[in-house]
Amino acid sequence: MPPIPEFGRVQELIYELQIKQVMSREVATVTPDQSISDLKNLLRVKRISGAPVVENGKLVGIISVEDLIRALSKGEMAASIRDRMTTSLITVNEESTLIEAVRKFAQLGVGRLPVVNDRHELVGIVTGGDINRALLEALGLRYEAEEKHHIVHKNLFEEISSDETSIRLKYAIASKDFGNGGKASSRMKRALETIGVPPEVRRRAAIVSYEAEMNLIIHTTRGGELSVCVSPERLQICTTDAGPGIPDIDKALRPGWSTAPHWICELGFGAGMGLVNMKRCADEMKLESTPDVGTRLEVVIYPQLHT
Amino acid sequence: MTLREIIQLVEGAPLTRVIPWDMDINYVTASDLMSDVLAFAKPHSVLLTGLANVHVISTAEMADVAAIILIRGKQPSDEVIRQAEEKGKPVFGSPHSMFELCARLHNAGMQGADVNAL
């Protein structure tokens, strides 16, 4: 049989991934004071074959469908779970790596293990299925990462014949939409990669557009527009908005000058370095603003200067 | 230095699932201010930060930062991890402070990403 190239990686992953990265966090549990009859209902509804027993947050036992059958055959469905549960517990710590769970599955012939934290509180449950799924996902992600690495993007401009070619990208930016901050710039950076813009030019353009995008989100009243025009000789990034405008552009360009509200700082922005950063990445920068009318920012990067 | 060596030095634990352990890392950026990261970070660099939100991942993406180390045991949300994995940015957690981590990496011969800036 030919060697399986992925096998070594699977082994690596088993030693790398932690139980808490693969376990299910939603666990159906019972308390010791519930009855075997309650357990029967739970197992039926959830279609599971056993459940951890939890008292005051701590894992105190485990009870399975076998315990249920035993009680059923004796006609003792009203018995408490406390009297029938297994208290010699085999658990795994959430910080352990997958190999710990894999070993216990093999040694003990069990199909699932309760996962506990350092305080012996139940935090999840891990099954063979969880581990297989996590390994497949991780292999898939790794494969994707390698694929990305190997794709050598052709330069789109070289495939298009015209007297003058340029590609225009447009993104609408909503005011105060911090959750999506950076999304437009991320899409733009990927688009530039597809077009075949060289890495250093892409990086500069992404930094400019990310800072500009955050400015539109933080400062504008009604959002604005980010547009990029790419040709082989020139990359132009423009943002426009409809206010409130910058009262004093010289001050705005001073390193450390900020009018951003304090809480923006907790997101890692608002330190008065945005425009300074843009200028550093730009070959040309123009900023025009009229209070109550709006602001227009234009940055130009010449790819030849950075390759 | 390889990413593996760096992570050993900072006693880091991976929080994302795909780690290019043998990747070369040449520079370190240490900041909670993402604008500073955008100003100084370089390709082949690792970012030390106490900030654990999605903007850290976006910043790493824009500035081509290779890997992120969250200091002092900061726990990112599931969304942060999801985005990091989607964008191929490995994230680690270290229990130590920014000062301690900078000292360890500097003593080991790492350079700041801003070394030749301006």
mmCIF file of N, CA, C and O in Angstrom, chain A residues 5 17 28 40-41 50 74-75 77 90 137 146 161 169 177 190 194 206 219 223 237 250 281 283 287 299:
data_model
loop_
_atom_site.group_PDB
_atom_site.id
_atom_site.type_symbol
_atom_site.label_atom_id
_atom_site.label_comp_id
_atom_site.label_asym_id
_atom_site.label_seq_id
_atom_site.Cartn_x
_atom_site.Cartn_y
_atom_site.Cartn_z
ATOM 1 N N PRO A 5 0.068 10.292 2.765
ATOM 2 C CA PRO A 5 0.788 11.503 3.173
ATOM 3 C C PRO A 5 0.124 12.238 4.337
ATOM 4 O O PRO A 5 0.777 12.872 5.132
ATOM 5 N N LEU A 17 -4.126 19.497 18.943
ATOM 6 C CA LEU A 17 -5.451 20.045 19.256
ATOM 7 C C LEU A 17 -5.837 19.709 20.693
ATOM 8 O O LEU A 17 -5.558 18.627 21.191
ATOM 9 N N ALA A 28 -26.468 17.327 27.546
ATOM 10 C CA ALA A 28 -27.686 17.033 28.290
ATOM 11 C C ALA A 28 -27.267 16.349 29.584
ATOM 12 O O ALA A 28 -26.591 15.318 29.546
ATOM 13 N N LYS A 40 -35.090 8.108 31.280
ATOM 14 C CA LYS A 40 -35.643 7.459 30.086
ATOM 15 C C LYS A 40 -36.163 8.502 29.102
ATOM 16 O O LYS A 40 -35.875 8.456 27.903
ATOM 17 N N ASN A 41 -36.915 9.482 29.630
ATOM 18 C CA ASN A 41 -37.458 10.540 28.760
ATOM 19 C C ASN A 41 -36.361 11.330 28.077
ATOM 20 O O ASN A 41 -36.419 11.613 26.887
ATOM 21 N N GLY A 50 -26.632 7.965 27.147
ATOM 22 C CA GLY A 50 -26.143 8.137 28.506
ATOM 23 C C GLY A 50 -26.025 9.614 28.812
ATOM 24 O O GLY A 50 -26.088 10.432 27.895
ATOM 25 N N LYS A 74 -36.101 -4.700 36.614
ATOM 26 C CA LYS A 74 -36.471 -4.938 38.010
ATOM 27 C C LYS A 74 -37.727 -4.158 38.403
ATOM 28 O O LYS A 74 -38.147 -4.192 39.552
ATOM 29 N N GLY A 75 -38.276 -3.427 37.443
ATOM 30 C CA GLY A 75 -39.457 -2.612 37.744
ATOM 31 C C GLY A 75 -39.152 -1.495 38.728
ATOM 32 O O GLY A 75 -39.958 -1.212 39.613
ATOM 33 N N MET A 77 -38.335 1.872 38.101
ATOM 34 C CA MET A 77 -38.194 3.122 37.340
ATOM 35 C C MET A 77 -38.268 4.366 38.214
ATOM 36 O O MET A 77 -37.876 5.462 37.799
ATOM 37 N N ILE A 90 -14.432 8.340 34.709
ATOM 38 C CA ILE A 90 -13.288 8.549 33.827
ATOM 39 C C ILE A 90 -13.574 9.805 33.017
ATOM 40 O O ILE A 90 -14.569 9.878 32.301
ATOM 41 N N GLU A 137 -11.835 18.572 9.665
ATOM 42 C CA GLU A 137 -11.922 20.024 9.483
ATOM 43 C C GLU A 137 -10.539 20.658 9.465
ATOM 44 O O GLU A 137 -10.219 21.490 8.626
ATOM 45 N N GLU A 146 -2.691 25.649 2.217
ATOM 46 C CA GLU A 146 -1.613 25.307 1.294
ATOM 47 C C GLU A 146 -1.976 25.649 -0.146
ATOM 48 O O GLU A 146 -1.153 26.126 -0.904
ATOM 49 N N SER A 161 -6.458 42.879 -23.494
ATOM 50 C CA SER A 161 -5.856 43.731 -24.512
ATOM 51 C C SER A 161 -6.717 44.969 -24.718
ATOM 52 O O SER A 161 -7.886 44.872 -25.086
ATOM 53 N N LEU A 169 -13.259 49.190 -8.119
ATOM 54 C CA LEU A 169 -13.939 48.460 -7.053
ATOM 55 C C LEU A 169 -14.644 49.486 -6.174
ATOM 56 O O LEU A 169 -14.083 50.546 -5.907
ATOM 57 N N ASP A 177 -20.863 51.104 12.125
ATOM 58 C CA ASP A 177 -21.002 49.652 11.959
ATOM 59 C C ASP A 177 -19.691 48.941 12.318
ATOM 60 O O ASP A 177 -19.010 48.382 11.459
ATOM 61 N N ARG A 190 -8.377 41.041 -1.095
ATOM 62 C CA ARG A 190 -8.490 39.798 -1.857
ATOM 63 C C ARG A 190 -8.689 40.071 -3.346
ATOM 64 O O ARG A 190 -8.162 39.362 -4.197
ATOM 65 N N THR A 194 -6.465 38.870 -6.612
ATOM 66 C CA THR A 194 -7.005 38.238 -7.828
ATOM 67 C C THR A 194 -6.546 38.986 -9.079
ATOM 68 O O THR A 194 -6.230 38.375 -10.096
ATOM 69 N N ALA A 206 -4.073 48.062 1.480
ATOM 70 C CA ALA A 206 -4.976 47.540 2.516
ATOM 71 C C ALA A 206 -4.885 48.378 3.783
ATOM 72 O O ALA A 206 -5.890 48.627 4.445
ATOM 73 N N HIS A 219 -16.414 58.348 12.250
ATOM 74 C CA HIS A 219 -16.692 59.783 12.245
ATOM 75 C C HIS A 219 -17.901 60.235 11.433
ATOM 76 O O HIS A 219 -18.452 61.292 11.704
ATOM 77 N N GLY A 223 -22.267 57.489 6.901
ATOM 78 C CA GLY A 223 -21.418 56.531 6.200
ATOM 79 C C GLY A 223 -20.799 57.152 4.964
ATOM 80 O O GLY A 223 -20.811 58.380 4.792
ATOM 81 N N ILE A 237 -6.991 55.087 -4.276
ATOM 82 C CA ILE A 237 -8.023 54.774 -3.287
ATOM 83 C C ILE A 237 -8.727 56.082 -2.921
ATOM 84 O O ILE A 237 -8.066 57.071 -2.615
ATOM 85 N N ASP A 250 -5.145 70.606 9.012
ATOM 86 C CA ASP A 250 -3.761 70.572 9.499
ATOM 87 C C ASP A 250 -3.671 69.842 10.840
ATOM 88 O O ASP A 250 -2.769 69.044 11.059
ATOM 89 N N CYS A 281 1.953 55.228 3.846
ATOM 90 C CA CYS A 281 1.826 54.175 2.840
ATOM 91 C C CYS A 281 1.581 54.743 1.439
ATOM 92 O O CYS A 281 1.682 54.017 0.450
ATOM 93 N N ASP A 283 1.924 57.282 -1.930
ATOM 94 C CA ASP A 283 2.888 58.086 -2.682
ATOM 95 C C ASP A 283 2.352 59.500 -2.854
ATOM 96 O O ASP A 283 3.111 60.450 -2.942
ATOM 97 N N LEU A 287 -6.431 65.488 0.876
ATOM 98 C CA LEU A 287 -7.564 65.464 1.785
ATOM 99 C C LEU A 287 -8.292 66.796 1.678
ATOM 100 O O LEU A 287 -7.706 67.849 1.890
ATOM 101 N N VAL A 299 -5.868 58.784 -2.193
ATOM 102 C CA VAL A 299 -4.506 58.279 -2.016
ATOM 103 C C VAL A 299 -4.084 57.584 -3.297
ATOM 104 O O VAL A 299 -4.861 56.837 -3.884
#
